[in-house]
mmCIF file of C-alpha atoms in Angstrom:
data_model
loop_
_atom_site.group_PDB
_atom_site.id
_atom_site.type_symbol
_atom_site.label_atom_id
_atom_site.label_comp_id
_atom_site.label_asym_id
_atom_site.label_seq_id
_atom_site.Cartn_x
_atom_site.Cartn_y
_atom_site.Cartn_z
ATOM 1 C CA MET D 112 16.143 55.470 85.338
ATOM 2 C CA GLN D 113 14.571 53.851 88.017
ATOM 3 C CA GLU D 114 16.368 56.619 90.410
ATOM 4 C CA GLU D 115 14.443 59.317 88.340
ATOM 5 C CA LYS D 116 11.014 57.181 88.407
ATOM 6 C CA LEU D 117 10.904 57.104 92.158
ATOM 7 C CA ARG D 118 11.837 60.920 92.370
ATOM 8 C CA ILE D 119 8.895 61.527 90.186
ATOM 9 C CA SER D 120 6.458 59.347 92.576
ATOM 10 C CA ARG D 121 8.112 60.754 95.764
ATOM 11 C CA GLU D 122 6.697 64.066 94.280
ATOM 12 C CA LEU D 123 3.225 63.110 93.159
ATOM 13 C CA HIS D 124 2.762 61.301 96.537
ATOM 14 C CA ASP D 125 4.065 64.106 98.963
ATOM 15 C CA ASN D 126 2.951 67.467 96.828
ATOM 16 C CA ILE D 127 0.305 66.374 94.727
ATOM 17 C CA GLY D 128 -1.241 63.487 97.062
ATOM 18 C CA ALA D 129 -0.662 66.049 100.271
ATOM 19 C CA GLN D 130 -3.064 68.411 98.330
ATOM 20 C CA LEU D 131 -5.389 66.309 97.106
ATOM 21 C CA SER D 132 -6.022 65.284 100.972
ATOM 22 C CA PHE D 133 -6.405 68.581 102.415
ATOM 23 C CA ILE D 134 -9.122 69.403 99.442
ATOM 24 C CA ASN D 135 -10.794 65.810 100.567
ATOM 25 C CA GLY D 136 -10.778 66.767 103.935
ATOM 26 C CA SER D 137 -12.270 70.255 103.540
ATOM 27 C CA ILE D 138 -14.879 69.036 100.910
ATOM 28 C CA GLN D 139 -15.692 66.305 103.978
ATOM 29 C CA SER D 140 -16.282 69.211 106.020
ATOM 30 C CA MET D 141 -18.418 70.832 104.006
ATOM 31 C CA ALA D 142 -20.551 67.967 103.174
ATOM 32 C CA ASN D 143 -21.206 66.819 106.834
ATOM 33 C CA ALA D 144 -22.441 70.667 107.741
ATOM 34 C CA ASP D 145 -24.526 70.430 104.173
ATOM 35 C CA SER D 146 -25.776 66.913 103.614
ATOM 36 C CA LYS D 147 -28.015 67.755 101.211
ATOM 37 C CA ASN D 148 -25.948 69.299 99.101
ATOM 38 C CA GLU D 149 -25.371 66.837 96.114
ATOM 39 C CA GLN D 150 -22.566 68.937 94.230
ATOM 40 C CA LEU D 151 -20.398 68.506 97.244
ATOM 41 C CA GLN D 152 -21.120 64.521 97.667
ATOM 42 C CA HIS D 153 -20.239 64.282 93.784
ATOM 43 C CA THR D 154 -17.017 66.396 94.230
ATOM 44 C CA GLN D 155 -16.155 64.322 96.945
ATOM 45 C CA GLN D 156 -16.342 61.595 95.237
ATOM 46 C CA VAL D 157 -14.713 62.516 92.514
ATOM 47 C CA THR D 158 -11.505 63.925 94.571
ATOM 48 C CA GLN D 159 -11.540 60.397 96.340
ATOM 49 C CA ASN D 160 -11.639 58.905 93.215
ATOM 50 C CA THR D 161 -8.522 61.125 92.166
ATOM 51 C CA ILE D 162 -6.388 59.733 95.516
ATOM 52 C CA LYS D 163 -6.845 56.290 94.196
ATOM 53 C CA GLU D 164 -6.104 57.172 90.935
ATOM 54 C CA LEU D 165 -3.004 58.628 92.045
ATOM 55 C CA ARG D 166 -2.167 55.812 94.562
ATOM 56 C CA SER D 167 -2.022 53.235 91.648
ATOM 57 C CA THR D 168 -0.115 55.595 89.331
ATOM 58 C CA VAL D 169 2.469 55.862 92.186
ATOM 59 C CA TRP D 170 2.168 52.084 92.493
ATOM 60 C CA LEU D 171 2.861 51.736 88.728
ATOM 61 C CA ILE D 172 5.799 54.158 88.647
ATOM 62 C CA ASN D 173 7.799 52.695 92.041
ATOM 63 C CA GLN D 174 7.920 48.846 90.902
ATOM 64 C CA GLN D 175 10.934 47.284 88.924
ATOM 65 C CA GLU D 176 9.130 44.289 88.532
ATOM 66 C CA PHE D 177 5.687 43.026 89.227
ATOM 67 C CA GLY D 178 4.934 39.558 90.557
ATOM 68 C CA LEU D 179 1.116 38.718 88.225
ATOM 69 C CA GLU D 180 -0.332 37.608 91.825
ATOM 70 C CA GLU D 181 0.737 41.464 93.574
ATOM 71 C CA PHE D 182 -0.689 42.786 90.052
ATOM 72 C CA VAL D 183 -4.003 41.017 90.390
ATOM 73 C CA VAL D 184 -4.281 41.977 94.274
ATOM 74 C CA LYS D 185 -4.050 45.635 92.856
ATOM 75 C CA LEU D 186 -6.605 45.248 90.439
ATOM 76 C CA ARG D 187 -9.172 44.063 92.817
ATOM 77 C CA GLU D 188 -8.045 46.626 95.292
ATOM 78 C CA TYR D 189 -9.107 49.329 92.702
ATOM 79 C CA LEU D 190 -12.022 47.724 91.242
ATOM 80 C CA LYS D 191 -13.327 47.264 95.418
ATOM 81 C CA PRO D 192 -15.314 50.695 94.783
ATOM 82 C CA TYR D 193 -17.492 48.973 91.944
ATOM 83 C CA TYR D 194 -18.434 45.696 93.949
ATOM 84 C CA GLY D 195 -21.970 45.300 94.562
ATOM 85 C CA SER D 196 -22.919 47.092 91.992
ATOM 86 C CA LYS D 197 -23.817 46.680 88.315
ATOM 87 C CA PRO D 198 -22.163 44.582 86.659
ATOM 88 C CA ASN D 199 -21.076 42.060 89.017
ATOM 89 C CA ILE D 200 -17.049 42.030 88.497
ATOM 90 C CA GLY D 201 -15.278 38.642 89.367
ATOM 91 C CA ILE D 202 -11.421 38.749 88.526
ATOM 92 C CA VAL D 203 -9.880 35.455 87.968
ATOM 93 C CA ASN D 204 -5.893 34.443 88.150
ATOM 94 C CA GLN D 205 -5.915 31.068 86.472
ATOM 95 C CA SER D 206 -2.146 31.115 86.158
ATOM 96 C CA ASP D 207 -0.027 27.899 87.597
ATOM 97 C CA LYS D 208 2.800 29.873 89.227
ATOM 98 C CA ASP D 209 3.329 33.434 89.894
ATOM 99 C CA TYR D 210 4.821 35.008 86.770
ATOM 100 C CA SER D 211 7.078 38.209 86.746
ATOM 101 C CA ILE D 212 5.944 41.053 84.548
ATOM 102 C CA GLU D 213 7.381 44.027 83.447
ATOM 103 C CA PRO D 214 6.609 47.774 84.544
ATOM 104 C CA ILE D 215 5.611 48.596 80.773
ATOM 105 C CA ILE D 216 3.820 45.430 80.776
ATOM 106 C CA ALA D 217 2.178 46.094 84.099
ATOM 107 C CA THR D 218 1.132 49.832 83.480
ATOM 108 C CA ASN D 219 -0.060 49.194 80.260
ATOM 109 C CA LEU D 220 -2.193 46.267 81.069
ATOM 110 C CA PHE D 221 -3.572 48.074 84.149
ATOM 111 C CA ARG D 222 -4.845 50.934 82.376
ATOM 112 C CA ILE D 223 -6.174 48.995 79.676
ATOM 113 C CA ILE D 224 -8.103 46.970 82.179
ATOM 114 C CA GLN D 225 -9.294 50.430 83.734
ATOM 115 C CA GLU D 226 -10.796 51.348 80.308
ATOM 116 C CA LEU D 227 -12.710 47.983 79.064
ATOM 117 C CA VAL D 228 -14.171 48.473 83.050
ATOM 118 C CA ASN D 229 -15.140 51.706 82.354
ATOM 119 C CA ASN D 230 -16.772 51.252 79.499
ATOM 120 C CA ALA D 231 -18.645 47.977 80.377
ATOM 121 C CA ILE D 232 -20.090 50.187 83.241
ATOM 122 C CA LYS D 233 -20.678 53.229 81.341
ATOM 123 C CA HIS D 234 -22.067 51.444 77.904
ATOM 124 C CA ALA D 235 -22.813 47.745 78.244
ATOM 125 C CA GLU D 236 -25.554 47.363 80.698
ATOM 126 C CA ALA D 237 -24.216 44.185 81.611
ATOM 127 C CA ASN D 238 -25.116 42.330 84.530
ATOM 128 C CA THR D 239 -21.956 40.936 84.876
ATOM 129 C CA LEU D 240 -18.151 41.412 83.709
ATOM 130 C CA GLU D 241 -15.343 38.688 84.110
ATOM 131 C CA VAL D 242 -11.268 39.923 83.962
ATOM 132 C CA LYS D 243 -9.627 36.350 83.553
ATOM 133 C CA LEU D 244 -5.669 36.354 83.275
ATOM 134 C CA VAL D 245 -3.354 33.149 82.986
ATOM 135 C CA ALA D 246 -0.155 33.273 82.309
ATOM 136 C CA GLU D 247 1.832 30.658 80.703
ATOM 137 C CA GLN D 248 5.796 29.969 79.742
ATOM 138 C CA ASN D 249 6.143 33.364 77.574
ATOM 139 C CA LYS D 250 2.448 34.706 77.323
ATOM 140 C CA LEU D 251 -0.110 36.390 79.540
ATOM 141 C CA ILE D 252 -3.483 36.131 77.969
ATOM 142 C CA VAL D 253 -5.940 38.070 79.373
ATOM 143 C CA SER D 254 -9.989 38.375 79.090
ATOM 144 C CA VAL D 255 -12.389 41.251 79.843
ATOM 145 C CA LYS D 256 -15.743 39.416 79.130
ATOM 146 C CA ASP D 257 -19.434 40.650 79.812
ATOM 147 C CA ASP D 258 -23.236 39.906 79.193
ATOM 148 C CA GLY D 259 -24.208 43.326 77.855
ATOM 149 C CA LYS D 260 -25.960 44.635 74.728
ATOM 150 C CA GLY D 261 -22.647 44.123 72.864
ATOM 151 C CA TYR D 262 -22.238 46.348 69.835
ATOM 152 C CA ASP D 263 -21.803 46.484 66.040
ATOM 153 C CA LEU D 264 -17.875 45.742 65.512
ATOM 154 C CA ASN D 265 -18.185 46.928 61.670
ATOM 155 C CA ALA D 266 -19.652 50.640 62.896
ATOM 156 C CA LYS D 267 -17.457 52.985 63.470
ATOM 157 C CA LEU D 268 -16.534 53.856 66.992
ATOM 158 C CA ALA D 269 -15.537 57.018 68.185
ATOM 159 C CA GLY D 270 -13.603 58.117 71.700
ATOM 160 C CA TYR D 271 -9.818 57.791 72.625
ATOM 161 C CA GLY D 272 -10.495 55.143 74.864
ATOM 162 C CA LEU D 273 -10.311 52.395 72.383
ATOM 163 C CA LYS D 274 -7.400 54.338 70.119
ATOM 164 C CA ASN D 275 -5.726 54.665 73.677
ATOM 165 C CA ILE D 276 -6.128 50.869 73.909
ATOM 166 C CA GLN D 277 -4.709 50.102 70.617
ATOM 167 C CA VAL D 278 -1.657 52.199 71.464
ATOM 168 C CA ARG D 279 -1.397 50.357 74.361
ATOM 169 C CA VAL D 280 -1.819 46.918 73.088
ATOM 170 C CA LYS D 281 1.242 48.160 70.277
ATOM 171 C CA THR D 282 3.766 49.050 72.831
ATOM 172 C CA MET D 283 3.520 45.867 74.442
ATOM 173 C CA ASN D 284 3.935 44.062 71.223
ATOM 174 C CA ALA D 285 0.804 42.497 71.719
ATOM 175 C CA THR D 286 -2.490 41.603 70.022
ATOM 176 C CA CYS D 287 -6.210 42.013 70.896
ATOM 177 C CA ASN D 288 -9.316 40.419 69.306
ATOM 178 C CA ILE D 289 -12.787 41.454 70.129
ATOM 179 C CA ASP D 290 -15.697 39.378 69.691
ATOM 180 C CA THR D 291 -18.850 40.999 70.281
ATOM 181 C CA ALA D 292 -22.308 41.338 68.786
ATOM 182 C CA ILE D 293 -25.859 43.406 69.127
ATOM 183 C CA SER D 294 -27.054 41.979 72.313
ATOM 184 C CA SER D 295 -24.615 38.838 72.364
ATOM 185 C CA GLY D 296 -22.039 40.709 75.047
ATOM 186 C CA THR D 297 -18.824 41.861 74.308
ATOM 187 C CA GLU D 298 -15.302 39.275 74.927
ATOM 188 C CA ILE D 299 -11.896 41.042 74.185
ATOM 189 C CA TYR D 300 -8.602 38.891 74.251
ATOM 190 C CA LEU D 301 -5.198 40.238 74.991
ATOM 191 C CA THR D 302 -2.371 38.183 74.511
ATOM 192 C CA ILE D 303 1.069 39.853 75.564
ATOM 193 C CA PRO D 304 4.609 38.468 75.223
ATOM 194 C CA ILE D 305 6.038 37.943 78.797
#
C-alpha cells in the first residue's frame, strides 16, 4: 500500500505539479504584461494556492508516520499566506514531547483545521484565531478558537464543510465539541486517540 501511495504522490508531483507550474508561469508572464488585469491577478493567486494544496497533499500521502512537531511546521507553512491579515492566526503546540501520529489522523486533522480556518476567515469577522494542540500519552486535544461573531448552534447550518468535518471526526474515532453563541466567538475542541 505504501508503494502505491508513493506512486500516486510521484504522479501528482511530476505530472499535475509540472502542468500547474507551467500554467502559473504563463499566467505570471501575462499578468506582468498587463498588470491592471485583475482577473489575471486573481487567476494567478488561485493557481499558486492550488500548487500549495498539491504540495500539502503530496506531503500527506508520502509519510508513513508523522511527528507532531513536523505536522505543526507544515500547518504553519500552509497558513503563512494568511499571516499579517485578519484574523491574526496563532498556532501553539503545548505538548511535552514529539508524539507520533498515524497518516490517517494527520491527513484528516490537517483538512479539518484547513476547513475551520477557512470558515473563520470567510464568516467569523474575527480579529484573532488560535489553533492549539496538546498531546498526551494516548490522546491529542486540538482547539480552534476565534473571537468572531459566533453563531446560533441551534440554527441548521448548511454546507459541505461541516458535514465533511463530521465524517473526518468519525474516521479518526474522535470527538468534536463546539462552543459558540452569537457575538461570543467560536471554539471547536477535538479529542483524538493517538
